[in-house]
């Protein structure tokens, strides 16, 4: 009797475990094998009249399939029915499935079973193209190495700040990001420390185009510069815009740390504010002047040589 009880407990636990029809790709992939990253997962599903699909999606919304880029409805061989796919954590057995749901959803499902709805399974097959960046990275990295999902996009360049443990797989990381990030043509990684004078740092190109001169838009202005030579922080865009809108048009602005012009250029080009700008970094001043010209700032923006900042 005791052995039977233990067996029943084990079977119940197995019913709630995620079901993978094909083993996950081997971790610690030294080179990117896209085909090896394909997988297939068996999930619980309900076969129901097609006309009731919307009703089930609404009533069971918190318990639907949660795999990214996958629909929670699938076709069947019968045009009059549909499959509604459920979360990967739910069991496939009808009674166990109802028992795993909150009371309201469980009652709804039990009533549906009496009306002819059937519990079944469905295999969700995914190729490399179906994976998100994070999912693909987790598949190729060792289990004890976190996926480097934080990066800064600057024009066509994705800028990473990898940890030492990412070193053996940095090229694979770059390949995945180039495959999956729209508009990204170059992946770089910071090496060394930030220069204390110009706030620049050495960059290593991990993959893609070696060109690090970017062109991007901010505050309705175009900026062009080489990310190797100047400081730029795309995360400050909202703050730049907020401060620009607080400055009256009749003001006279001295921008003493102008960089390539994220404040001075929009002030002069969009709001007609008179600006004088400079920066310690001579390459930043060169880019500032070029950006002022490209955005038709005219004599409203005067860029001074780097020497006047000292």
PDB file of C-alpha atoms in Angstrom:
ATOM      1  CA  UNK A   1       0.000   0.000   0.000  1.00  0.00           C
ATOM      2  CA  UNK A   2       2.774   2.406   0.932  1.00  0.00           C
ATOM      3  CA  UNK A   3       4.616   1.663  -2.324  1.00  0.00           C
ATOM      4  CA  UNK A   4       1.434   2.352  -4.310  1.00  0.00           C
ATOM      5  CA  UNK A   5       0.981   5.703  -2.536  1.00  0.00           C
ATOM      6  CA  UNK A   6       4.549   6.708  -3.309  1.00  0.00           C
ATOM      7  CA  UNK A   7       4.086   5.690  -6.949  1.00  0.00           C
ATOM      8  CA  UNK A   8       0.907   7.798  -7.177  1.00  0.00           C
ATOM      9  CA  UNK A   9       2.751  10.823  -5.768  1.00  0.00           C
ATOM     10  CA  UNK A  10       5.547  10.426  -8.281  1.00  0.00           C
ATOM     11  CA  UNK A  11       3.100  10.159 -11.164  1.00  0.00           C
ATOM     12  CA  UNK A  12       1.258  13.274  -9.974  1.00  0.00           C
ATOM     13  CA  UNK A  13       4.528  15.204  -9.791  1.00  0.00           C
ATOM     14  CA  UNK A  14       5.496  14.031 -13.265  1.00  0.00           C
ATOM     15  CA  UNK A  15       2.181  15.275 -14.627  1.00  0.00           C
ATOM     16  CA  UNK A  16       3.025  18.826 -13.555  1.00  0.00           C
ATOM     17  CA  UNK A  17       6.595  18.822 -14.905  1.00  0.00           C
ATOM     18  CA  UNK A  18       7.347  20.623 -18.196  1.00  0.00           C
ATOM     19  CA  UNK A  19       7.485  18.170 -21.076  1.00  0.00           C
ATOM     20  CA  UNK A  20      10.194  18.497 -23.699  1.00  0.00           C
ATOM     21  CA  UNK A  21       9.808  16.259 -26.726  1.00  0.00           C
ATOM     22  CA  UNK A  22      13.354  16.926 -27.897  1.00  0.00           C
ATOM     23  CA  UNK A  23      16.405  17.514 -25.643  1.00  0.00           C
ATOM     24  CA  UNK A  24      17.680  21.057 -25.325  1.00  0.00           C
ATOM     25  CA  UNK A  25      20.716  21.982 -27.358  1.00  0.00           C
ATOM     26  CA  UNK A  26      24.023  21.317 -25.683  1.00  0.00           C
ATOM     27  CA  UNK A  27      25.294  24.281 -23.692  1.00  0.00           C
ATOM     28  CA  UNK A  28      28.713  25.921 -23.977  1.00  0.00           C
ATOM     29  CA  UNK A  29      28.544  26.103 -27.771  1.00  0.00           C
ATOM     30  CA  UNK A  30      31.960  27.274 -29.040  1.00  0.00           C
ATOM     31  CA  UNK A  31      30.575  28.182 -32.473  1.00  0.00           C
ATOM     32  CA  UNK A  32      26.998  28.954 -33.374  1.00  0.00           C
ATOM     33  CA  UNK A  33      25.124  25.913 -34.684  1.00  0.00           C
ATOM     34  CA  UNK A  34      21.684  27.366 -35.419  1.00  0.00           C
ATOM     35  CA  UNK A  35      20.080  24.031 -36.298  1.00  0.00           C
ATOM     36  CA  UNK A  36      21.106  22.553 -32.936  1.00  0.00           C
ATOM     37  CA  UNK A  37      19.117  25.220 -31.091  1.00  0.00           C
ATOM     38  CA  UNK A  38      15.768  23.947 -32.380  1.00  0.00           C
ATOM     39  CA  UNK A  39      13.520  22.380 -29.756  1.00  0.00           C
ATOM     40  CA  UNK A  40      10.028  20.949 -29.327  1.00  0.00           C
ATOM     41  CA  UNK A  41       7.909  21.076 -26.168  1.00  0.00           C
ATOM     42  CA  UNK A  42       4.740  19.102 -25.482  1.00  0.00           C
ATOM     43  CA  UNK A  43       2.058  21.206 -23.788  1.00  0.00           C
ATOM     44  CA  UNK A  44      -1.479  20.671 -22.561  1.00  0.00           C
ATOM     45  CA  UNK A  45      -4.220  21.696 -24.981  1.00  0.00           C
ATOM     46  CA  UNK A  46      -8.008  21.766 -25.293  1.00  0.00           C
ATOM     47  CA  UNK A  47      -9.922  20.692 -28.405  1.00  0.00           C
ATOM     48  CA  UNK A  48     -13.115  22.735 -28.635  1.00  0.00           C
ATOM     49  CA  UNK A  49     -15.628  24.121 -31.142  1.00  0.00           C
ATOM     50  CA  UNK A  50     -13.968  26.835 -33.211  1.00  0.00           C
ATOM     51  CA  UNK A  51     -16.820  29.259 -32.455  1.00  0.00           C
ATOM     52  CA  UNK A  52     -15.965  29.082 -28.725  1.00  0.00           C
ATOM     53  CA  UNK A  53     -12.281  29.931 -29.174  1.00  0.00           C
ATOM     54  CA  UNK A  54     -12.654  33.563 -28.089  1.00  0.00           C
ATOM     55  CA  UNK A  55     -14.595  32.550 -24.994  1.00  0.00           C
ATOM     56  CA  UNK A  56     -11.877  30.132 -23.863  1.00  0.00           C
ATOM     57  CA  UNK A  57      -9.085  32.596 -24.582  1.00  0.00           C
ATOM     58  CA  UNK A  58     -10.822  35.166 -22.385  1.00  0.00           C
ATOM     59  CA  UNK A  59     -11.678  32.826 -19.509  1.00  0.00           C
ATOM     60  CA  UNK A  60      -8.291  31.091 -19.419  1.00  0.00           C
ATOM     61  CA  UNK A  61      -6.065  34.058 -20.364  1.00  0.00           C
ATOM     62  CA  UNK A  62      -3.676  33.766 -17.351  1.00  0.00           C
ATOM     63  CA  UNK A  63      -3.149  30.071 -18.110  1.00  0.00           C
ATOM     64  CA  UNK A  64      -2.440  30.185 -21.851  1.00  0.00           C
ATOM     65  CA  UNK A  65       0.793  29.215 -23.583  1.00  0.00           C
ATOM     66  CA  UNK A  66       3.593  31.565 -22.488  1.00  0.00           C
ATOM     67  CA  UNK A  67       6.328  30.594 -24.960  1.00  0.00           C
ATOM     68  CA  UNK A  68       7.489  33.781 -26.752  1.00  0.00           C
ATOM     69  CA  UNK A  69       6.488  34.248 -30.395  1.00  0.00           C
ATOM     70  CA  UNK A  70       4.043  31.312 -30.278  1.00  0.00           C
ATOM     71  CA  UNK A  71       0.288  31.563 -30.737  1.00  0.00           C
ATOM     72  CA  UNK A  72      -2.013  30.044 -28.139  1.00  0.00           C
ATOM     73  CA  UNK A  73      -4.433  28.723 -30.792  1.00  0.00           C
ATOM     74  CA  UNK A  74      -3.694  25.931 -33.269  1.00  0.00           C
ATOM     75  CA  UNK A  75      -5.671  24.313 -36.063  1.00  0.00           C
ATOM     76  CA  UNK A  76      -6.873  20.709 -36.061  1.00  0.00           C
ATOM     77  CA  UNK A  77      -7.750  18.309 -38.860  1.00  0.00           C
ATOM     78  CA  UNK A  78     -11.391  19.317 -38.373  1.00  0.00           C
ATOM     79  CA  UNK A  79     -12.183  22.857 -39.553  1.00  0.00           C
ATOM     80  CA  UNK A  80     -15.012  23.016 -37.009  1.00  0.00           C
ATOM     81  CA  UNK A  81     -12.622  22.742 -34.051  1.00  0.00           C
ATOM     82  CA  UNK A  82      -9.569  24.521 -32.676  1.00  0.00           C
ATOM     83  CA  UNK A  83      -6.872  23.750 -30.141  1.00  0.00           C
ATOM     84  CA  UNK A  84      -6.275  26.215 -27.313  1.00  0.00           C
ATOM     85  CA  UNK A  85      -2.730  25.730 -26.015  1.00  0.00           C
ATOM     86  CA  UNK A  86      -2.060  26.015 -22.295  1.00  0.00           C
ATOM     87  CA  UNK A  87       0.909  26.972 -20.148  1.00  0.00           C
ATOM     88  CA  UNK A  88       3.912  24.641 -20.156  1.00  0.00           C
ATOM     89  CA  UNK A  89       3.562  24.112 -16.390  1.00  0.00           C
ATOM     90  CA  UNK A  90       0.060  22.605 -16.601  1.00  0.00           C
ATOM     91  CA  UNK A  91      -0.553  18.820 -16.701  1.00  0.00           C
ATOM     92  CA  UNK A  92      -2.169  17.117 -19.693  1.00  0.00           C
ATOM     93  CA  UNK A  93      -4.595  14.820 -17.859  1.00  0.00           C
ATOM     94  CA  UNK A  94      -8.101  16.333 -17.796  1.00  0.00           C
ATOM     95  CA  UNK A  95      -8.747  15.998 -14.060  1.00  0.00           C
ATOM     96  CA  UNK A  96      -5.218  16.980 -13.054  1.00  0.00           C
ATOM     97  CA  UNK A  97      -5.487  19.965 -15.386  1.00  0.00           C
ATOM     98  CA  UNK A  98      -8.669  21.209 -13.744  1.00  0.00           C
ATOM     99  CA  UNK A  99      -7.208  20.632 -10.284  1.00  0.00           C
ATOM    100  CA  UNK A 100      -4.165  22.759 -11.154  1.00  0.00           C
ATOM    101  CA  UNK A 101      -6.282  25.820 -11.971  1.00  0.00           C
ATOM    102  CA  UNK A 102      -7.841  28.406  -9.611  1.00  0.00           C
ATOM    103  CA  UNK A 103     -11.446  27.598  -8.550  1.00  0.00           C
ATOM    104  CA  UNK A 104     -13.236  29.792 -11.128  1.00  0.00           C
ATOM    105  CA  UNK A 105     -11.154  28.532 -14.053  1.00  0.00           C
ATOM    106  CA  UNK A 106     -11.391  24.936 -12.785  1.00  0.00           C
ATOM    107  CA  UNK A 107     -15.191  25.109 -12.590  1.00  0.00           C
ATOM    108  CA  UNK A 108     -15.357  26.582 -16.104  1.00  0.00           C
ATOM    109  CA  UNK A 109     -13.126  23.818 -17.442  1.00  0.00           C
ATOM    110  CA  UNK A 110     -15.034  20.985 -15.751  1.00  0.00           C
ATOM    111  CA  UNK A 111     -18.296  22.306 -17.215  1.00  0.00           C
ATOM    112  CA  UNK A 112     -16.592  22.461 -20.625  1.00  0.00           C
ATOM    113  CA  UNK A 113     -15.535  18.810 -20.343  1.00  0.00           C
ATOM    114  CA  UNK A 114     -19.167  17.804 -19.768  1.00  0.00           C
ATOM    115  CA  UNK A 115     -20.051  19.716 -22.957  1.00  0.00           C
ATOM    116  CA  UNK A 116     -17.623  17.758 -25.109  1.00  0.00           C
ATOM    117  CA  UNK A 117     -14.398  19.749 -24.838  1.00  0.00           C
ATOM    118  CA  UNK A 118     -11.409  17.366 -24.778  1.00  0.00           C
ATOM    119  CA  UNK A 119      -8.029  17.595 -23.039  1.00  0.00           C
ATOM    120  CA  UNK A 120      -5.138  16.657 -25.307  1.00  0.00           C
ATOM    121  CA  UNK A 121      -1.542  17.632 -26.026  1.00  0.00           C
ATOM    122  CA  UNK A 122       0.218  19.711 -28.649  1.00  0.00           C
ATOM    123  CA  UNK A 123       3.887  19.803 -29.646  1.00  0.00           C
ATOM    124  CA  UNK A 124       5.251  23.333 -29.996  1.00  0.00           C
ATOM    125  CA  UNK A 125       8.214  23.062 -32.385  1.00  0.00           C
ATOM    126  CA  UNK A 126      10.584  26.008 -32.625  1.00  0.00           C
ATOM    127  CA  UNK A 127      13.575  26.710 -34.810  1.00  0.00           C
ATOM    128  CA  UNK A 128      16.382  29.189 -34.255  1.00  0.00           C
ATOM    129  CA  UNK A 129      14.387  32.006 -35.850  1.00  0.00           C
ATOM    130  CA  UNK A 130      11.607  31.559 -33.270  1.00  0.00           C
ATOM    131  CA  UNK A 131      13.903  32.141 -30.278  1.00  0.00           C
ATOM    132  CA  UNK A 132      14.326  35.492 -28.592  1.00  0.00           C
ATOM    133  CA  UNK A 133      17.834  36.839 -28.043  1.00  0.00           C
ATOM    134  CA  UNK A 134      17.744  35.830 -24.393  1.00  0.00           C
ATOM    135  CA  UNK A 135      16.473  32.319 -25.139  1.00  0.00           C
ATOM    136  CA  UNK A 136      19.177  31.715 -27.749  1.00  0.00           C
ATOM    137  CA  UNK A 137      21.911  33.029 -25.455  1.00  0.00           C
ATOM    138  CA  UNK A 138      20.778  30.817 -22.597  1.00  0.00           C
ATOM    139  CA  UNK A 139      20.979  27.796 -24.873  1.00  0.00           C
ATOM    140  CA  UNK A 140      24.568  28.411 -25.990  1.00  0.00           C
ATOM    141  CA  UNK A 141      26.086  29.546 -22.673  1.00  0.00           C
ATOM    142  CA  UNK A 142      26.965  27.295 -19.730  1.00  0.00           C
ATOM    143  CA  UNK A 143      24.239  27.147 -17.086  1.00  0.00           C
ATOM    144  CA  UNK A 144      26.381  29.104 -14.601  1.00  0.00           C
ATOM    145  CA  UNK A 145      27.065  31.983 -17.040  1.00  0.00           C
ATOM    146  CA  UNK A 146      24.266  34.591 -17.208  1.00  0.00           C
ATOM    147  CA  UNK A 147      23.008  35.728 -20.601  1.00  0.00           C
ATOM    148  CA  UNK A 148      24.308  39.263 -21.356  1.00  0.00           C
ATOM    149  CA  UNK A 149      20.963  40.794 -22.309  1.00  0.00           C
ATOM    150  CA  UNK A 150      21.773  44.392 -21.271  1.00  0.00           C
ATOM    151  CA  UNK A 151      23.301  46.500 -24.030  1.00  0.00           C
ATOM    152  CA  UNK A 152      23.180  50.023 -25.417  1.00  0.00           C
ATOM    153  CA  UNK A 153      22.076  50.558 -29.008  1.00  0.00           C
ATOM    154  CA  UNK A 154      23.788  53.524 -30.643  1.00  0.00           C
ATOM    155  CA  UNK A 155      22.738  53.765 -34.266  1.00  0.00           C
ATOM    156  CA  UNK A 156      23.728  50.495 -35.950  1.00  0.00           C
ATOM    157  CA  UNK A 157      26.109  49.587 -33.097  1.00  0.00           C
ATOM    158  CA  UNK A 158      25.161  47.398 -30.120  1.00  0.00           C
ATOM    159  CA  UNK A 159      27.513  48.133 -27.236  1.00  0.00           C
ATOM    160  CA  UNK A 160      28.058  45.360 -24.677  1.00  0.00           C
ATOM    161  CA  UNK A 161      29.920  45.376 -21.386  1.00  0.00           C
ATOM    162  CA  UNK A 162      30.745  41.686 -21.064  1.00  0.00           C
ATOM    163  CA  UNK A 163      32.035  40.033 -17.918  1.00  0.00           C
ATOM    164  CA  UNK A 164      35.231  37.948 -17.886  1.00  0.00           C
ATOM    165  CA  UNK A 165      33.193  34.729 -17.809  1.00  0.00           C
ATOM    166  CA  UNK A 166      31.661  35.625 -21.196  1.00  0.00           C
ATOM    167  CA  UNK A 167      35.079  35.776 -22.918  1.00  0.00           C
ATOM    168  CA  UNK A 168      35.088  32.249 -24.470  1.00  0.00           C
ATOM    169  CA  UNK A 169      31.641  32.813 -26.037  1.00  0.00           C
ATOM    170  CA  UNK A 170      31.784  36.506 -26.985  1.00  0.00           C
ATOM    171  CA  UNK A 171      31.813  35.815 -30.747  1.00  0.00           C
ATOM    172  CA  UNK A 172      28.781  33.534 -30.475  1.00  0.00           C
ATOM    173  CA  UNK A 173      26.990  36.192 -28.423  1.00  0.00           C
ATOM    174  CA  UNK A 174      27.706  38.731 -31.165  1.00  0.00           C
ATOM    175  CA  UNK A 175      26.434  36.410 -33.917  1.00  0.00           C
ATOM    176  CA  UNK A 176      23.129  35.906 -32.106  1.00  0.00           C
ATOM    177  CA  UNK A 177      22.671  39.638 -31.550  1.00  0.00           C
ATOM    178  CA  UNK A 178      23.438  40.403 -35.194  1.00  0.00           C
ATOM    179  CA  UNK A 179      20.896  37.773 -36.263  1.00  0.00           C
ATOM    180  CA  UNK A 180      18.100  38.954 -34.018  1.00  0.00           C
ATOM    181  CA  UNK A 181      18.403  42.686 -33.315  1.00  0.00           C
ATOM    182  CA  UNK A 182      16.799  44.780 -36.019  1.00  0.00           C
ATOM    183  CA  UNK A 183      19.015  47.542 -37.369  1.00  0.00           C
ATOM    184  CA  UNK A 184      22.163  46.297 -35.607  1.00  0.00           C
ATOM    185  CA  UNK A 185      25.113  45.753 -37.970  1.00  0.00           C
ATOM    186  CA  UNK A 186      28.015  45.924 -35.483  1.00  0.00           C
ATOM    187  CA  UNK A 187      28.491  44.465 -32.003  1.00  0.00           C
ATOM    188  CA  UNK A 188      31.238  45.924 -29.810  1.00  0.00           C
ATOM    189  CA  UNK A 189      32.465  45.281 -26.296  1.00  0.00           C
ATOM    190  CA  UNK A 190      34.132  47.686 -23.891  1.00  0.00           C
ATOM    191  CA  UNK A 191      37.680  46.718 -22.965  1.00  0.00           C
ATOM    192  CA  UNK A 192      39.705  48.562 -20.362  1.00  0.00           C
ATOM    193  CA  UNK A 193      38.622  51.462 -18.195  1.00  0.00           C
ATOM    194  CA  UNK A 194      36.906  54.723 -19.096  1.00  0.00           C
ATOM    195  CA  UNK A 195      39.353  57.511 -19.955  1.00  0.00           C
ATOM    196  CA  UNK A 196      39.028  59.986 -17.091  1.00  0.00           C
ATOM    197  CA  UNK A 197      39.598  63.019 -19.336  1.00  0.00           C
ATOM    198  CA  UNK A 198      37.372  62.404 -22.374  1.00  0.00           C
ATOM    199  CA  UNK A 199      35.142  59.634 -20.920  1.00  0.00           C
ATOM    200  CA  UNK A 200      35.916  57.374 -23.861  1.00  0.00           C
ATOM    201  CA  UNK A 201      37.067  53.759 -23.784  1.00  0.00           C
ATOM    202  CA  UNK A 202      38.645  51.213 -26.059  1.00  0.00           C
ATOM    203  CA  UNK A 203      36.168  49.080 -27.991  1.00  0.00           C
ATOM    204  CA  UNK A 204      36.583  45.601 -29.451  1.00  0.00           C
ATOM    205  CA  UNK A 205      34.477  44.720 -32.485  1.00  0.00           C
ATOM    206  CA  UNK A 206      33.020  41.268 -31.786  1.00  0.00           C
ATOM    207  CA  UNK A 207      31.090  40.824 -35.009  1.00  0.00           C
ATOM    208  CA  UNK A 208      29.564  42.460 -38.047  1.00  0.00           C
ATOM    209  CA  UNK A 209      30.680  45.615 -39.834  1.00  0.00           C
ATOM    210  CA  UNK A 210      33.887  47.165 -38.484  1.00  0.00           C
ATOM    211  CA  UNK A 211      32.532  50.691 -39.136  1.00  0.00           C
ATOM    212  CA  UNK A 212      31.796  52.370 -35.786  1.00  0.00           C
ATOM    213  CA  UNK A 213      30.731  55.741 -37.202  1.00  0.00           C
ATOM    214  CA  UNK A 214      27.017  55.960 -36.474  1.00  0.00           C
ATOM    215  CA  UNK A 215      24.181  58.203 -37.557  1.00  0.00           C
ATOM    216  CA  UNK A 216      21.110  58.493 -35.363  1.00  0.00           C
ATOM    217  CA  UNK A 217      18.200  60.789 -34.591  1.00  0.00           C
ATOM    218  CA  UNK A 218      17.433  62.419 -31.265  1.00  0.00           C
ATOM    219  CA  UNK A 219      15.107  65.355 -30.532  1.00  0.00           C
ATOM    220  CA  UNK A 220      14.309  65.542 -34.270  1.00  0.00           C
ATOM    221  CA  UNK A 221      17.976  66.179 -35.082  1.00  0.00           C
ATOM    222  CA  UNK A 222      20.569  64.017 -36.851  1.00  0.00           C
ATOM    223  CA  UNK A 223      23.840  63.188 -35.082  1.00  0.00           C
ATOM    224  CA  UNK A 224      26.860  61.557 -36.664  1.00  0.00           C
ATOM    225  CA  UNK A 225      29.988  60.503 -34.775  1.00  0.00           C
ATOM    226  CA  UNK A 226      32.387  57.620 -34.155  1.00  0.00           C
ATOM    227  CA  UNK A 227      31.516  55.794 -30.935  1.00  0.00           C
ATOM    228  CA  UNK A 228      35.222  55.062 -30.406  1.00  0.00           C
ATOM    229  CA  UNK A 229      36.119  58.751 -30.180  1.00  0.00           C
ATOM    230  CA  UNK A 230      33.405  60.467 -28.128  1.00  0.00           C
ATOM    231  CA  UNK A 231      31.098  59.957 -25.173  1.00  0.00           C
ATOM    232  CA  UNK A 232      27.437  59.251 -25.924  1.00  0.00           C
ATOM    233  CA  UNK A 233      24.692  57.782 -23.749  1.00  0.00           C
ATOM    234  CA  UNK A 234      21.464  56.863 -25.547  1.00  0.00           C
ATOM    235  CA  UNK A 235      19.710  56.321 -22.209  1.00  0.00           C
ATOM    236  CA  UNK A 236      19.809  60.077 -21.567  1.00  0.00           C
ATOM    237  CA  UNK A 237      17.532  60.893 -24.529  1.00  0.00           C
ATOM    238  CA  UNK A 238      14.433  61.540 -22.397  1.00  0.00           C
ATOM    239  CA  UNK A 239      16.404  63.687 -19.969  1.00  0.00           C
ATOM    240  CA  UNK A 240      17.891  65.676 -22.840  1.00  0.00           C
ATOM    241  CA  UNK A 241      14.419  66.344 -24.210  1.00  0.00           C
ATOM    242  CA  UNK A 242      13.004  67.334 -20.833  1.00  0.00           C
ATOM    243  CA  UNK A 243      15.765  69.875 -20.162  1.00  0.00           C
ATOM    244  CA  UNK A 244      15.608  71.322 -23.674  1.00  0.00           C
ATOM    245  CA  UNK A 245      11.907  72.093 -23.273  1.00  0.00           C
ATOM    246  CA  UNK A 246      12.532  74.016 -20.014  1.00  0.00           C
ATOM    247  CA  UNK A 247      14.876  76.574 -21.622  1.00  0.00           C
ATOM    248  CA  UNK A 248      13.121  79.760 -22.879  1.00  0.00           C
ATOM    249  CA  UNK A 249      13.705  80.700 -26.517  1.00  0.00           C
ATOM    250  CA  UNK A 250      15.183  84.095 -25.573  1.00  0.00           C
ATOM    251  CA  UNK A 251      17.904  82.473 -23.447  1.00  0.00           C
ATOM    252  CA  UNK A 252      21.638  82.531 -24.106  1.00  0.00           C
ATOM    253  CA  UNK A 253      23.161  79.145 -23.339  1.00  0.00           C
ATOM    254  CA  UNK A 254      26.786  78.244 -22.604  1.00  0.00           C
ATOM    255  CA  UNK A 255      27.219  74.478 -23.008  1.00  0.00           C
ATOM    256  CA  UNK A 256      30.592  73.777 -21.419  1.00  0.00           C
ATOM    257  CA  UNK A 257      30.526  69.988 -21.809  1.00  0.00           C
ATOM    258  CA  UNK A 258      28.755  69.865 -25.149  1.00  0.00           C
ATOM    259  CA  UNK A 259      30.027  66.555 -26.501  1.00  0.00           C
ATOM    260  CA  UNK A 260      28.674  66.060 -30.027  1.00  0.00           C
ATOM    261  CA  UNK A 261      25.743  68.407 -29.308  1.00  0.00           C
ATOM    262  CA  UNK A 262      22.777  66.535 -27.757  1.00  0.00           C
ATOM    263  CA  UNK A 263      21.749  69.771 -25.955  1.00  0.00           C
ATOM    264  CA  UNK A 264      23.141  72.590 -28.094  1.00  0.00           C
ATOM    265  CA  UNK A 265      22.135  71.292 -31.513  1.00  0.00           C
ATOM    266  CA  UNK A 266      18.385  70.787 -30.726  1.00  0.00           C
ATOM    267  CA  UNK A 267      18.296  74.085 -28.802  1.00  0.00           C
ATOM    268  CA  UNK A 268      19.671  75.995 -31.771  1.00  0.00           C
ATOM    269  CA  UNK A 269      17.978  73.999 -34.545  1.00  0.00           C
ATOM    270  CA  UNK A 270      14.508  73.471 -33.062  1.00  0.00           C
ATOM    271  CA  UNK A 271      14.028  76.288 -30.567  1.00  0.00           C
ATOM    272  CA  UNK A 272      16.211  79.024 -32.028  1.00  0.00           C
ATOM    273  CA  UNK A 273      18.187  79.459 -28.800  1.00  0.00           C
ATOM    274  CA  UNK A 274      21.614  81.085 -29.113  1.00  0.00           C
ATOM    275  CA  UNK A 275      24.306  78.692 -27.874  1.00  0.00           C
ATOM    276  CA  UNK A 276      28.030  78.729 -27.370  1.00  0.00           C
ATOM    277  CA  UNK A 277      29.453  75.261 -26.921  1.00  0.00           C
ATOM    278  CA  UNK A 278      32.775  73.556 -26.334  1.00  0.00           C
ATOM    279  CA  UNK A 279      34.249  70.319 -25.058  1.00  0.00           C
ATOM    280  CA  UNK A 280      37.651  69.108 -23.871  1.00  0.00           C
ATOM    281  CA  UNK A 281      37.652  66.354 -26.493  1.00  0.00           C
ATOM    282  CA  UNK A 282      38.741  67.843 -29.852  1.00  0.00           C
ATOM    283  CA  UNK A 283      37.076  64.993 -31.780  1.00  0.00           C
ATOM    284  CA  UNK A 284      33.802  65.746 -29.998  1.00  0.00           C
ATOM    285  CA  UNK A 285      34.137  69.400 -31.067  1.00  0.00           C
ATOM    286  CA  UNK A 286      34.708  68.301 -34.676  1.00  0.00           C
ATOM    287  CA  UNK A 287      31.554  66.181 -34.546  1.00  0.00           C
ATOM    288  CA  UNK A 288      29.659  69.017 -32.842  1.00  0.00           C
ATOM    289  CA  UNK A 289      30.486  71.400 -35.698  1.00  0.00           C
ATOM    290  CA  UNK A 290      29.502  68.825 -38.313  1.00  0.00           C
ATOM    291  CA  UNK A 291      26.210  68.140 -36.524  1.00  0.00           C
ATOM    292  CA  UNK A 292      25.472  71.856 -36.223  1.00  0.00           C
ATOM    293  CA  UNK A 293      25.966  72.189 -39.982  1.00  0.00           C
ATOM    294  CA  UNK A 294      23.879  69.107 -40.800  1.00  0.00           C
ATOM    295  CA  UNK A 295      20.973  70.430 -38.704  1.00  0.00           C
ATOM    296  CA  UNK A 296      21.087  73.990 -40.102  1.00  0.00           C
ATOM    297  CA  UNK A 297      21.895  75.652 -36.778  1.00  0.00           C
ATOM    298  CA  UNK A 298      23.490  78.609 -38.555  1.00  0.00           C
ATOM    299  CA  UNK A 299      25.021  81.313 -36.369  1.00  0.00           C
ATOM    300  CA  UNK A 300      22.760  80.343 -33.468  1.00  0.00           C
ATOM    301  CA  UNK A 301      25.355  77.737 -32.451  1.00  0.00           C
ATOM    302  CA  UNK A 302      29.014  78.686 -32.143  1.00  0.00           C
ATOM    303  CA  UNK A 303      31.378  75.794 -31.355  1.00  0.00           C
ATOM    304  CA  UNK A 304      34.649  76.842 -29.746  1.00  0.00           C
ATOM    305  CA  UNK A 305      37.946  74.976 -29.891  1.00  0.00           C
ATOM    306  CA  UNK A 306      38.641  72.473 -27.166  1.00  0.00           C
ATOM    307  CA  UNK A 307      41.360  74.688 -25.688  1.00  0.00           C
ATOM    308  CA  UNK A 308      38.882  77.232 -24.306  1.00  0.00           C
ATOM    309  CA  UNK A 309      37.465  74.568 -21.975  1.00  0.00           C
ATOM    310  CA  UNK A 310      40.669  74.447 -19.942  1.00  0.00           C
TER     311      UNK A 310
END
